[in-house]
Amino acid sequence: MTDTLTGTPPRDDAAADAPARPVRTRRTDRRWTRSKVALLVLGIVLGLLTIFPLVWMVSGSFKTAAEVNSATLLPSAPTLDNYRYVFTEVPFLRYMLNSFFISATITVLALWFHSMAAYALARLKFKGRDTLFLLIFSTLLVSLPVILIPTFVVVRALGLVDSYAGLIVPAIFNAFGIFLLRQFYVSLPAELEEAALVDGASYWRIYRSVILPLSKPILSALAVFFFLANWNAFVWPLTITSDPDLRVVQLGIATFQQQYVGDWNYVLAAATVAALPTLLIFFFFQRQIVESIKNAGFK
């Protein structure tokens, strides 16, 4: 029967007084098993082993010459004299500026040329495209020592020894960047280009207005890769330069270590200064690195 005033069915007092049934939700199993504990302990040990050399380097850079070889981790009397010596008695700032200029120039030019090459290999149809890509990809199997002498002969024939061009030009082209960008461009929907072609856009306009804006995450990650790789470069700058004014930071640290072989406090201070930009870049762009690997199809 219904209530004559409201037209609603009468209330069932027994049902109303019954306690509400708890809603069961699916919850993940958070129990600590032996395998989880073992993986956690292994991760902590590996993390400590990775971080400990960095902590020791930074701590040693604040120690005095008498304390730097001691077994204590923290300095008893921290000092900034090591950093002051590195920047006043040695042209270390010039080394860092050289490395920054070379790394930044290589990064910008590499991203520009690699993105164009990857777009052509991924989207344009021409004869021999797949063969060309396989040839480029096969260069990843060739290590630097194999091509070091032929590259030096070519650079010397071009008159680029002891110059910024000799440090920059051979390091611009890298098959890894072309491969990663091509994999990203292949995953983009073809409807974007088809719509632009219908509107009368050229391939150059599509590349500049459609492809590049969509490529910002992976280009940011590649910028980090290229910059760090060239910032830490040692073998090629050692081979191609003898002018102290063209010395990069890693080569400067090696020379600095030879001159002050017993003064580890100065060496650790110089190494800390050289490592600081790379650590900051990695911490700020680590999200882009992970996103680029996911977008490129790696698991």
PDB file of C-alpha atoms in Angstrom:
ATOM      1  CA  MET A   1       0.000   0.000   0.000  1.00  0.00           C
ATOM      2  CA  THR A   2       1.078   3.578  -0.568  1.00  0.00           C
ATOM      3  CA  ASP A   3       0.836   6.628   1.588  1.00  0.00           C
ATOM      4  CA  THR A   4      -2.270   8.582   0.673  1.00  0.00           C
ATOM      5  CA  LEU A   5      -0.549  11.946   1.044  1.00  0.00           C
ATOM      6  CA  THR A   6       2.790  11.362  -0.618  1.00  0.00           C
ATOM      7  CA  GLY A   7       1.995   8.398  -2.840  1.00  0.00           C
ATOM      8  CA  THR A   8       5.100   6.542  -1.682  1.00  0.00           C
ATOM      9  CA  PRO A   9       5.117   2.958  -0.416  1.00  0.00           C
ATOM     10  CA  PRO A  10       5.109   2.507   3.370  1.00  0.00           C
ATOM     11  CA  ARG A  11       8.481   2.280   5.130  1.00  0.00           C
ATOM     12  CA  ASP A  12       9.639  -1.152   6.192  1.00  0.00           C
ATOM     13  CA  ASP A  13      10.763  -0.628   9.778  1.00  0.00           C
ATOM     14  CA  ALA A  14      12.516  -4.005   9.919  1.00  0.00           C
ATOM     15  CA  ALA A  15      14.567  -3.219   6.865  1.00  0.00           C
ATOM     16  CA  ALA A  16      15.288   0.287   8.120  1.00  0.00           C
ATOM     17  CA  ASP A  17      16.503  -0.934  11.483  1.00  0.00           C
ATOM     18  CA  ALA A  18      18.765  -3.575   9.939  1.00  0.00           C
ATOM     19  CA  PRO A  19      22.452  -2.678  10.085  1.00  0.00           C
ATOM     20  CA  ALA A  20      24.012  -1.484   6.829  1.00  0.00           C
ATOM     21  CA  ARG A  21      26.172  -4.042   5.096  1.00  0.00           C
ATOM     22  CA  PRO A  22      29.774  -2.973   4.659  1.00  0.00           C
ATOM     23  CA  VAL A  23      30.815  -2.352   1.074  1.00  0.00           C
ATOM     24  CA  ARG A  24      33.651  -4.626   0.109  1.00  0.00           C
ATOM     25  CA  THR A  25      36.396  -3.016  -1.909  1.00  0.00           C
ATOM     26  CA  ARG A  26      39.187  -4.762  -3.686  1.00  0.00           C
ATOM     27  CA  ARG A  27      42.448  -4.099  -1.906  1.00  0.00           C
ATOM     28  CA  THR A  28      45.868  -5.074  -3.032  1.00  0.00           C
ATOM     29  CA  ASP A  29      47.827  -7.551  -1.019  1.00  0.00           C
ATOM     30  CA  ARG A  30      50.201  -5.549   1.169  1.00  0.00           C
ATOM     31  CA  ARG A  31      51.601  -8.416   3.161  1.00  0.00           C
ATOM     32  CA  TRP A  32      55.360  -8.567   3.476  1.00  0.00           C
ATOM     33  CA  THR A  33      56.603 -11.783   1.958  1.00  0.00           C
ATOM     34  CA  ARG A  34      60.148 -13.079   1.842  1.00  0.00           C
ATOM     35  CA  SER A  35      60.547 -12.143  -1.796  1.00  0.00           C
ATOM     36  CA  LYS A  36      59.378  -8.566  -1.188  1.00  0.00           C
ATOM     37  CA  VAL A  37      61.704  -8.156   1.763  1.00  0.00           C
ATOM     38  CA  ALA A  38      64.621  -9.572  -0.242  1.00  0.00           C
ATOM     39  CA  LEU A  39      63.933  -7.190  -3.148  1.00  0.00           C
ATOM     40  CA  LEU A  40      63.647  -4.243  -0.767  1.00  0.00           C
ATOM     41  CA  VAL A  41      66.952  -5.078   0.914  1.00  0.00           C
ATOM     42  CA  LEU A  42      68.624  -5.579  -2.482  1.00  0.00           C
ATOM     43  CA  GLY A  43      67.309  -2.219  -3.713  1.00  0.00           C
ATOM     44  CA  ILE A  44      68.564  -0.436  -0.590  1.00  0.00           C
ATOM     45  CA  VAL A  45      72.015  -2.034  -0.890  1.00  0.00           C
ATOM     46  CA  LEU A  46      72.317  -1.143  -4.587  1.00  0.00           C
ATOM     47  CA  GLY A  47      71.126   2.392  -3.891  1.00  0.00           C
ATOM     48  CA  LEU A  48      73.696   2.881  -1.136  1.00  0.00           C
ATOM     49  CA  LEU A  49      76.474   1.475  -3.311  1.00  0.00           C
ATOM     50  CA  THR A  50      75.491   3.905  -6.075  1.00  0.00           C
ATOM     51  CA  ILE A  51      75.188   6.980  -3.887  1.00  0.00           C
ATOM     52  CA  PHE A  52      78.175   6.363  -1.600  1.00  0.00           C
ATOM     53  CA  PRO A  53      80.904   7.420  -4.120  1.00  0.00           C
ATOM     54  CA  LEU A  54      79.047  10.684  -4.762  1.00  0.00           C
ATOM     55  CA  VAL A  55      78.662  11.346  -1.042  1.00  0.00           C
ATOM     56  CA  TRP A  56      82.353  10.590  -0.484  1.00  0.00           C
ATOM     57  CA  MET A  57      83.342  12.928  -3.328  1.00  0.00           C
ATOM     58  CA  VAL A  58      81.253  15.820  -2.020  1.00  0.00           C
ATOM     59  CA  SER A  59      82.366  15.254   1.559  1.00  0.00           C
ATOM     60  CA  GLY A  60      86.030  15.035   0.572  1.00  0.00           C
ATOM     61  CA  SER A  61      85.802  18.304  -1.324  1.00  0.00           C
ATOM     62  CA  PHE A  62      85.184  20.112   2.003  1.00  0.00           C
ATOM     63  CA  LYS A  63      88.058  18.418   3.848  1.00  0.00           C
ATOM     64  CA  THR A  64      91.545  19.745   4.404  1.00  0.00           C
ATOM     65  CA  ALA A  65      94.637  18.160   2.895  1.00  0.00           C
ATOM     66  CA  ALA A  66      95.476  16.470   6.212  1.00  0.00           C
ATOM     67  CA  GLU A  67      91.987  14.992   6.601  1.00  0.00           C
ATOM     68  CA  VAL A  68      91.057  14.049   3.045  1.00  0.00           C
ATOM     69  CA  ASN A  69      92.630  10.580   3.265  1.00  0.00           C
ATOM     70  CA  SER A  70      91.052   9.751   6.615  1.00  0.00           C
ATOM     71  CA  ALA A  71      88.359   7.096   7.021  1.00  0.00           C
ATOM     72  CA  THR A  72      85.796   9.522   8.427  1.00  0.00           C
ATOM     73  CA  LEU A  73      82.951  10.369   6.105  1.00  0.00           C
ATOM     74  CA  LEU A  74      82.105  13.853   7.360  1.00  0.00           C
ATOM     75  CA  PRO A  75      84.770  16.556   7.642  1.00  0.00           C
ATOM     76  CA  SER A  76      85.550  17.726  11.159  1.00  0.00           C
ATOM     77  CA  ALA A  77      86.227  21.285  10.012  1.00  0.00           C
ATOM     78  CA  PRO A  78      84.529  21.984   6.632  1.00  0.00           C
ATOM     79  CA  THR A  79      86.337  24.474   4.423  1.00  0.00           C
ATOM     80  CA  LEU A  80      85.702  26.204   1.105  1.00  0.00           C
ATOM     81  CA  ASP A  81      89.376  26.770   0.379  1.00  0.00           C
ATOM     82  CA  ASN A  82      89.431  23.835  -2.062  1.00  0.00           C
ATOM     83  CA  TYR A  83      86.759  25.414  -4.280  1.00  0.00           C
ATOM     84  CA  ARG A  84      88.421  28.809  -3.979  1.00  0.00           C
ATOM     85  CA  TYR A  85      91.715  27.308  -5.144  1.00  0.00           C
ATOM     86  CA  VAL A  86      90.083  25.512  -8.090  1.00  0.00           C
ATOM     87  CA  PHE A  87      88.536  28.711  -9.459  1.00  0.00           C
ATOM     88  CA  THR A  88      91.433  31.073  -8.745  1.00  0.00           C
ATOM     89  CA  GLU A  89      94.628  29.111  -9.349  1.00  0.00           C
ATOM     90  CA  VAL A  90      93.363  26.983 -12.255  1.00  0.00           C
ATOM     91  CA  PRO A  91      91.330  28.177 -15.309  1.00  0.00           C
ATOM     92  CA  PHE A  92      88.582  25.744 -14.361  1.00  0.00           C
ATOM     93  CA  LEU A  93      85.811  28.181 -15.235  1.00  0.00           C
ATOM     94  CA  ARG A  94      87.188  28.326 -18.798  1.00  0.00           C
ATOM     95  CA  TYR A  95      87.049  24.534 -18.972  1.00  0.00           C
ATOM     96  CA  MET A  96      83.415  24.538 -17.886  1.00  0.00           C
ATOM     97  CA  LEU A  97      82.467  27.259 -20.370  1.00  0.00           C
ATOM     98  CA  ASN A  98      84.131  25.298 -23.164  1.00  0.00           C
ATOM     99  CA  SER A  99      82.228  22.150 -22.220  1.00  0.00           C
ATOM    100  CA  PHE A 100      78.950  24.058 -21.945  1.00  0.00           C
ATOM    101  CA  PHE A 101      79.366  25.760 -25.316  1.00  0.00           C
ATOM    102  CA  ILE A 102      80.363  22.553 -27.096  1.00  0.00           C
ATOM    103  CA  SER A 103      77.663  20.421 -25.446  1.00  0.00           C
ATOM    104  CA  ALA A 104      74.889  22.959 -26.019  1.00  0.00           C
ATOM    105  CA  THR A 105      75.835  23.520 -29.666  1.00  0.00           C
ATOM    106  CA  ILE A 106      76.000  19.788 -30.388  1.00  0.00           C
ATOM    107  CA  THR A 107      72.660  19.237 -28.651  1.00  0.00           C
ATOM    108  CA  VAL A 108      70.808  21.928 -30.622  1.00  0.00           C
ATOM    109  CA  LEU A 109      72.245  20.909 -33.995  1.00  0.00           C
ATOM    110  CA  ALA A 110      71.778  17.195 -33.324  1.00  0.00           C
ATOM    111  CA  LEU A 111      68.123  17.613 -32.374  1.00  0.00           C
ATOM    112  CA  TRP A 112      67.506  19.708 -35.489  1.00  0.00           C
ATOM    113  CA  PHE A 113      69.098  17.321 -37.979  1.00  0.00           C
ATOM    114  CA  HIS A 114      67.993  14.124 -36.224  1.00  0.00           C
ATOM    115  CA  SER A 115      64.363  15.173 -36.081  1.00  0.00           C
ATOM    116  CA  MET A 116      64.314  15.968 -39.798  1.00  0.00           C
ATOM    117  CA  ALA A 117      66.026  12.703 -40.717  1.00  0.00           C
ATOM    118  CA  ALA A 118      63.755  10.667 -38.444  1.00  0.00           C
ATOM    119  CA  TYR A 119      60.623  12.312 -39.880  1.00  0.00           C
ATOM    120  CA  ALA A 120      61.733  11.502 -43.420  1.00  0.00           C
ATOM    121  CA  LEU A 121      62.517   7.883 -42.510  1.00  0.00           C
ATOM    122  CA  ALA A 122      59.222   7.452 -40.661  1.00  0.00           C
ATOM    123  CA  ARG A 123      56.687   9.314 -42.816  1.00  0.00           C
ATOM    124  CA  LEU A 124      57.999   9.970 -46.307  1.00  0.00           C
ATOM    125  CA  LYS A 125      57.900   7.174 -48.856  1.00  0.00           C
ATOM    126  CA  PHE A 126      60.889   6.931 -51.162  1.00  0.00           C
ATOM    127  CA  LYS A 127      62.945   4.168 -52.712  1.00  0.00           C
ATOM    128  CA  GLY A 128      65.555   2.662 -50.415  1.00  0.00           C
ATOM    129  CA  ARG A 129      64.098   4.168 -47.244  1.00  0.00           C
ATOM    130  CA  ASP A 130      64.241   0.951 -45.204  1.00  0.00           C
ATOM    131  CA  THR A 131      67.719   0.113 -46.475  1.00  0.00           C
ATOM    132  CA  LEU A 132      68.944   3.564 -45.509  1.00  0.00           C
ATOM    133  CA  PHE A 133      67.475   3.201 -42.042  1.00  0.00           C
ATOM    134  CA  LEU A 134      69.150  -0.198 -41.580  1.00  0.00           C
ATOM    135  CA  LEU A 135      72.492   1.290 -42.600  1.00  0.00           C
ATOM    136  CA  ILE A 136      72.086   4.111 -40.095  1.00  0.00           C
ATOM    137  CA  PHE A 137      70.945   1.722 -37.373  1.00  0.00           C
ATOM    138  CA  SER A 138      73.906  -0.609 -38.021  1.00  0.00           C
ATOM    139  CA  THR A 139      76.328   2.145 -37.015  1.00  0.00           C
ATOM    140  CA  LEU A 140      75.192   1.622 -33.416  1.00  0.00           C
ATOM    141  CA  LEU A 141      77.192  -1.604 -33.472  1.00  0.00           C
ATOM    142  CA  VAL A 142      80.429   0.283 -34.227  1.00  0.00           C
ATOM    143  CA  SER A 143      82.270   1.490 -31.128  1.00  0.00           C
ATOM    144  CA  LEU A 144      84.175   4.754 -30.868  1.00  0.00           C
ATOM    145  CA  PRO A 145      87.727   3.240 -30.802  1.00  0.00           C
ATOM    146  CA  VAL A 146      87.067   1.654 -34.198  1.00  0.00           C
ATOM    147  CA  ILE A 147      86.310   4.946 -35.935  1.00  0.00           C
ATOM    148  CA  LEU A 148      88.566   7.169 -33.840  1.00  0.00           C
ATOM    149  CA  ILE A 149      91.577   7.126 -36.178  1.00  0.00           C
ATOM    150  CA  PRO A 150      89.562   7.447 -39.457  1.00  0.00           C
ATOM    151  CA  THR A 151      87.620  10.353 -37.968  1.00  0.00           C
ATOM    152  CA  PHE A 152      90.824  12.056 -36.876  1.00  0.00           C
ATOM    153  CA  VAL A 153      92.305  11.653 -40.378  1.00  0.00           C
ATOM    154  CA  VAL A 154      89.223  13.253 -41.937  1.00  0.00           C
ATOM    155  CA  VAL A 155      89.175  16.113 -39.432  1.00  0.00           C
ATOM    156  CA  ARG A 156      92.875  16.770 -39.955  1.00  0.00           C
ATOM    157  CA  ALA A 157      92.401  16.787 -43.729  1.00  0.00           C
ATOM    158  CA  LEU A 158      89.684  19.403 -43.301  1.00  0.00           C
ATOM    159  CA  GLY A 159      91.934  21.553 -41.134  1.00  0.00           C
ATOM    160  CA  LEU A 160      89.725  21.336 -38.046  1.00  0.00           C
ATOM    161  CA  VAL A 161      92.341  20.174 -35.547  1.00  0.00           C
ATOM    162  CA  ASP A 162      92.534  22.386 -32.427  1.00  0.00           C
ATOM    163  CA  SER A 163      89.267  24.162 -33.161  1.00  0.00           C
ATOM    164  CA  TYR A 164      85.719  24.253 -31.848  1.00  0.00           C
ATOM    165  CA  ALA A 165      84.492  22.933 -35.193  1.00  0.00           C
ATOM    166  CA  GLY A 166      86.652  19.834 -34.797  1.00  0.00           C
ATOM    167  CA  LEU A 167      85.093  19.213 -31.392  1.00  0.00           C
ATOM    168  CA  ILE A 168      81.506  19.856 -32.534  1.00  0.00           C
ATOM    169  CA  VAL A 169      80.979  18.603 -36.085  1.00  0.00           C
ATOM    170  CA  PRO A 170      81.975  14.907 -35.665  1.00  0.00           C
ATOM    171  CA  ALA A 171      79.757  14.572 -32.578  1.00  0.00           C
ATOM    172  CA  ILE A 172      76.559  15.930 -34.148  1.00  0.00           C
ATOM    173  CA  PHE A 173      75.354  12.822 -35.952  1.00  0.00           C
ATOM    174  CA  ASN A 174      74.278   9.898 -33.799  1.00  0.00           C
ATOM    175  CA  ALA A 175      72.230   6.900 -34.925  1.00  0.00           C
ATOM    176  CA  PHE A 176      70.646   6.531 -31.499  1.00  0.00           C
ATOM    177  CA  GLY A 177      68.819   9.852 -31.753  1.00  0.00           C
ATOM    178  CA  ILE A 178      67.543   9.100 -35.260  1.00  0.00           C
ATOM    179  CA  PHE A 179      66.348   5.656 -34.189  1.00  0.00           C
ATOM    180  CA  LEU A 180      64.536   6.915 -31.086  1.00  0.00           C
ATOM    181  CA  LEU A 181      62.833   9.779 -32.933  1.00  0.00           C
ATOM    182  CA  ARG A 182      61.805   7.531 -35.811  1.00  0.00           C
ATOM    183  CA  GLN A 183      60.155   5.094 -33.409  1.00  0.00           C
ATOM    184  CA  PHE A 184      58.249   7.984 -31.876  1.00  0.00           C
ATOM    185  CA  TYR A 185      57.113   9.388 -35.236  1.00  0.00           C
ATOM    186  CA  VAL A 186      55.917   5.974 -36.412  1.00  0.00           C
ATOM    187  CA  SER A 187      53.583   5.800 -33.402  1.00  0.00           C
ATOM    188  CA  LEU A 188      51.879   9.116 -34.250  1.00  0.00           C
ATOM    189  CA  PRO A 189      48.443   8.838 -35.912  1.00  0.00           C
ATOM    190  CA  ALA A 190      48.516   9.351 -39.659  1.00  0.00           C
ATOM    191  CA  GLU A 191      45.247  11.331 -39.554  1.00  0.00           C
ATOM    192  CA  LEU A 192      47.148  14.394 -38.342  1.00  0.00           C
ATOM    193  CA  GLU A 193      49.219  14.553 -41.510  1.00  0.00           C
ATOM    194  CA  GLU A 194      46.282  13.689 -43.742  1.00  0.00           C
ATOM    195  CA  ALA A 195      44.256  16.580 -42.337  1.00  0.00           C
ATOM    196  CA  ALA A 196      47.181  18.958 -42.857  1.00  0.00           C
ATOM    197  CA  LEU A 197      47.683  17.728 -46.434  1.00  0.00           C
ATOM    198  CA  VAL A 198      43.994  18.291 -47.174  1.00  0.00           C
ATOM    199  CA  ASP A 199      44.376  21.866 -45.945  1.00  0.00           C
ATOM    200  CA  GLY A 200      47.218  22.355 -48.423  1.00  0.00           C
ATOM    201  CA  ALA A 201      50.173  22.198 -46.016  1.00  0.00           C
ATOM    202  CA  SER A 202      53.538  21.060 -47.347  1.00  0.00           C
ATOM    203  CA  TYR A 203      55.670  18.416 -45.665  1.00  0.00           C
ATOM    204  CA  TRP A 204      57.951  21.116 -44.313  1.00  0.00           C
ATOM    205  CA  ARG A 205      54.944  22.926 -42.796  1.00  0.00           C
ATOM    206  CA  ILE A 206      53.663  19.646 -41.321  1.00  0.00           C
ATOM    207  CA  TYR A 207      57.051  18.951 -39.792  1.00  0.00           C
ATOM    208  CA  ARG A 208      57.360  22.459 -38.341  1.00  0.00           C
ATOM    209  CA  SER A 209      53.779  23.023 -37.172  1.00  0.00           C
ATOM    210  CA  VAL A 210      52.515  19.529 -36.331  1.00  0.00           C
ATOM    211  CA  ILE A 211      55.383  17.120 -35.702  1.00  0.00           C
ATOM    212  CA  LEU A 212      57.750  19.319 -33.699  1.00  0.00           C
ATOM    213  CA  PRO A 213      55.133  20.487 -31.141  1.00  0.00           C
ATOM    214  CA  LEU A 214      54.183  16.855 -30.524  1.00  0.00           C
ATOM    215  CA  SER A 215      57.842  15.906 -30.118  1.00  0.00           C
ATOM    216  CA  LYS A 216      58.627  18.128 -27.139  1.00  0.00           C
ATOM    217  CA  PRO A 217      58.790  15.305 -24.522  1.00  0.00           C
ATOM    218  CA  ILE A 218      61.126  13.078 -26.509  1.00  0.00           C
ATOM    219  CA  LEU A 219      63.211  16.022 -27.730  1.00  0.00           C
ATOM    220  CA  SER A 220      63.663  17.115 -24.111  1.00  0.00           C
ATOM    221  CA  ALA A 221      64.855  13.636 -23.161  1.00  0.00           C
ATOM    222  CA  LEU A 222      67.240  13.465 -26.109  1.00  0.00           C
ATOM    223  CA  ALA A 223      68.569  16.898 -25.203  1.00  0.00           C
ATOM    224  CA  VAL A 224      69.501  15.527 -21.781  1.00  0.00           C
ATOM    225  CA  PHE A 225      71.161  12.468 -23.330  1.00  0.00           C
ATOM    226  CA  PHE A 226      73.173  14.477 -25.844  1.00  0.00           C
ATOM    227  CA  PHE A 227      74.204  17.168 -23.382  1.00  0.00           C
ATOM    228  CA  LEU A 228      75.377  14.706 -20.729  1.00  0.00           C
ATOM    229  CA  ALA A 229      77.213  12.544 -23.263  1.00  0.00           C
ATOM    230  CA  ASN A 230      79.158  15.498 -24.644  1.00  0.00           C
ATOM    231  CA  TRP A 231      79.710  17.081 -21.235  1.00  0.00           C
ATOM    232  CA  ASN A 232      81.403  13.845 -20.116  1.00  0.00           C
ATOM    233  CA  ALA A 233      83.336  13.381 -23.380  1.00  0.00           C
ATOM    234  CA  PHE A 234      87.020  12.673 -22.856  1.00  0.00           C
ATOM    235  CA  VAL A 235      88.571  10.527 -25.606  1.00  0.00           C
ATOM    236  CA  TRP A 236      87.715  12.703 -28.615  1.00  0.00           C
ATOM    237  CA  PRO A 237      88.699  16.057 -27.019  1.00  0.00           C
ATOM    238  CA  LEU A 238      91.965  14.448 -25.904  1.00  0.00           C
ATOM    239  CA  THR A 239      92.616  13.276 -29.463  1.00  0.00           C
ATOM    240  CA  ILE A 240      91.695  16.400 -31.371  1.00  0.00           C
ATOM    241  CA  THR A 241      92.991  19.245 -29.169  1.00  0.00           C
ATOM    242  CA  SER A 242      96.301  20.288 -27.659  1.00  0.00           C
ATOM    243  CA  ASP A 243      95.523  23.965 -27.059  1.00  0.00           C
ATOM    244  CA  PRO A 244      94.884  24.623 -23.321  1.00  0.00           C
ATOM    245  CA  ASP A 245      92.267  27.254 -24.229  1.00  0.00           C
ATOM    246  CA  LEU A 246      90.154  24.536 -25.896  1.00  0.00           C
ATOM    247  CA  ARG A 247      90.396  22.133 -22.971  1.00  0.00           C
ATOM    248  CA  VAL A 248      87.026  20.749 -21.792  1.00  0.00           C
ATOM    249  CA  VAL A 249      86.116  20.054 -18.190  1.00  0.00           C
ATOM    250  CA  GLN A 250      86.785  16.292 -18.165  1.00  0.00           C
ATOM    251  CA  LEU A 251      90.167  16.778 -19.806  1.00  0.00           C
ATOM    252  CA  GLY A 252      90.862  19.594 -17.358  1.00  0.00           C
ATOM    253  CA  ILE A 253      90.148  17.298 -14.405  1.00  0.00           C
ATOM    254  CA  ALA A 254      92.541  14.678 -15.800  1.00  0.00           C
ATOM    255  CA  THR A 255      95.276  17.302 -16.221  1.00  0.00           C
ATOM    256  CA  PHE A 256      94.454  18.721 -12.817  1.00  0.00           C
ATOM    257  CA  GLN A 257      94.811  15.272 -11.246  1.00  0.00           C
ATOM    258  CA  GLN A 258      98.230  14.773 -12.849  1.00  0.00           C
ATOM    259  CA  GLN A 259      99.470  18.103 -11.513  1.00  0.00           C
ATOM    260  CA  TYR A 260      98.064  17.644  -8.007  1.00  0.00           C
ATOM    261  CA  VAL A 261      98.353  13.883  -7.656  1.00  0.00           C
ATOM    262  CA  GLY A 262      98.734  14.065  -3.869  1.00  0.00           C
ATOM    263  CA  ASP A 263      96.223  16.861  -3.241  1.00  0.00           C
ATOM    264  CA  TRP A 264      93.012  14.871  -3.392  1.00  0.00           C
ATOM    265  CA  ASN A 265      91.039  17.639  -1.728  1.00  0.00           C
ATOM    266  CA  TYR A 266      91.549  19.821  -4.811  1.00  0.00           C
ATOM    267  CA  VAL A 267      90.808  16.970  -7.181  1.00  0.00           C
ATOM    268  CA  LEU A 268      87.559  16.094  -5.371  1.00  0.00           C
ATOM    269  CA  ALA A 269      86.480  19.744  -5.390  1.00  0.00           C
ATOM    270  CA  ALA A 270      87.060  19.965  -9.146  1.00  0.00           C
ATOM    271  CA  ALA A 271      85.188  16.711  -9.727  1.00  0.00           C
ATOM    272  CA  THR A 272      82.246  17.944  -7.630  1.00  0.00           C
ATOM    273  CA  VAL A 273      82.019  21.167  -9.639  1.00  0.00           C
ATOM    274  CA  ALA A 274      82.103  19.209 -12.905  1.00  0.00           C
ATOM    275  CA  ALA A 275      79.450  16.727 -11.758  1.00  0.00           C
ATOM    276  CA  LEU A 276      77.029  19.308 -10.376  1.00  0.00           C
ATOM    277  CA  PRO A 277      75.542  20.429 -13.749  1.00  0.00           C
ATOM    278  CA  THR A 278      74.944  16.843 -14.863  1.00  0.00           C
ATOM    279  CA  LEU A 279      73.191  15.949 -11.605  1.00  0.00           C
ATOM    280  CA  LEU A 280      70.969  19.023 -11.783  1.00  0.00           C
ATOM    281  CA  ILE A 281      70.006  18.341 -15.392  1.00  0.00           C
ATOM    282  CA  PHE A 282      69.151  14.723 -14.620  1.00  0.00           C
ATOM    283  CA  PHE A 283      67.003  15.577 -11.594  1.00  0.00           C
ATOM    284  CA  PHE A 284      65.057  18.238 -13.487  1.00  0.00           C
ATOM    285  CA  PHE A 285      64.506  16.166 -16.660  1.00  0.00           C
ATOM    286  CA  GLN A 286      64.219  12.612 -15.349  1.00  0.00           C
ATOM    287  CA  ARG A 287      60.471  12.623 -16.027  1.00  0.00           C
ATOM    288  CA  GLN A 288      61.030  13.441 -19.697  1.00  0.00           C
ATOM    289  CA  ILE A 289      63.583  10.621 -19.947  1.00  0.00           C
ATOM    290  CA  VAL A 290      61.109   8.059 -18.621  1.00  0.00           C
ATOM    291  CA  GLU A 291      58.290   9.367 -20.834  1.00  0.00           C
ATOM    292  CA  SER A 292      60.473   9.216 -23.944  1.00  0.00           C
ATOM    293  CA  ILE A 293      61.376   5.585 -23.294  1.00  0.00           C
ATOM    294  CA  LYS A 294      57.709   4.711 -22.821  1.00  0.00           C
ATOM    295  CA  ASN A 295      56.631   6.562 -25.970  1.00  0.00           C
ATOM    296  CA  ALA A 296      59.367   4.922 -28.034  1.00  0.00           C
ATOM    297  CA  GLY A 297      57.913   1.488 -27.306  1.00  0.00           C
ATOM    298  CA  PHE A 298      60.454   0.239 -24.774  1.00  0.00           C
ATOM    299  CA  LYS A 299      59.259  -1.706 -21.766  1.00  0.00           C
TER     300      LYS A 299
END
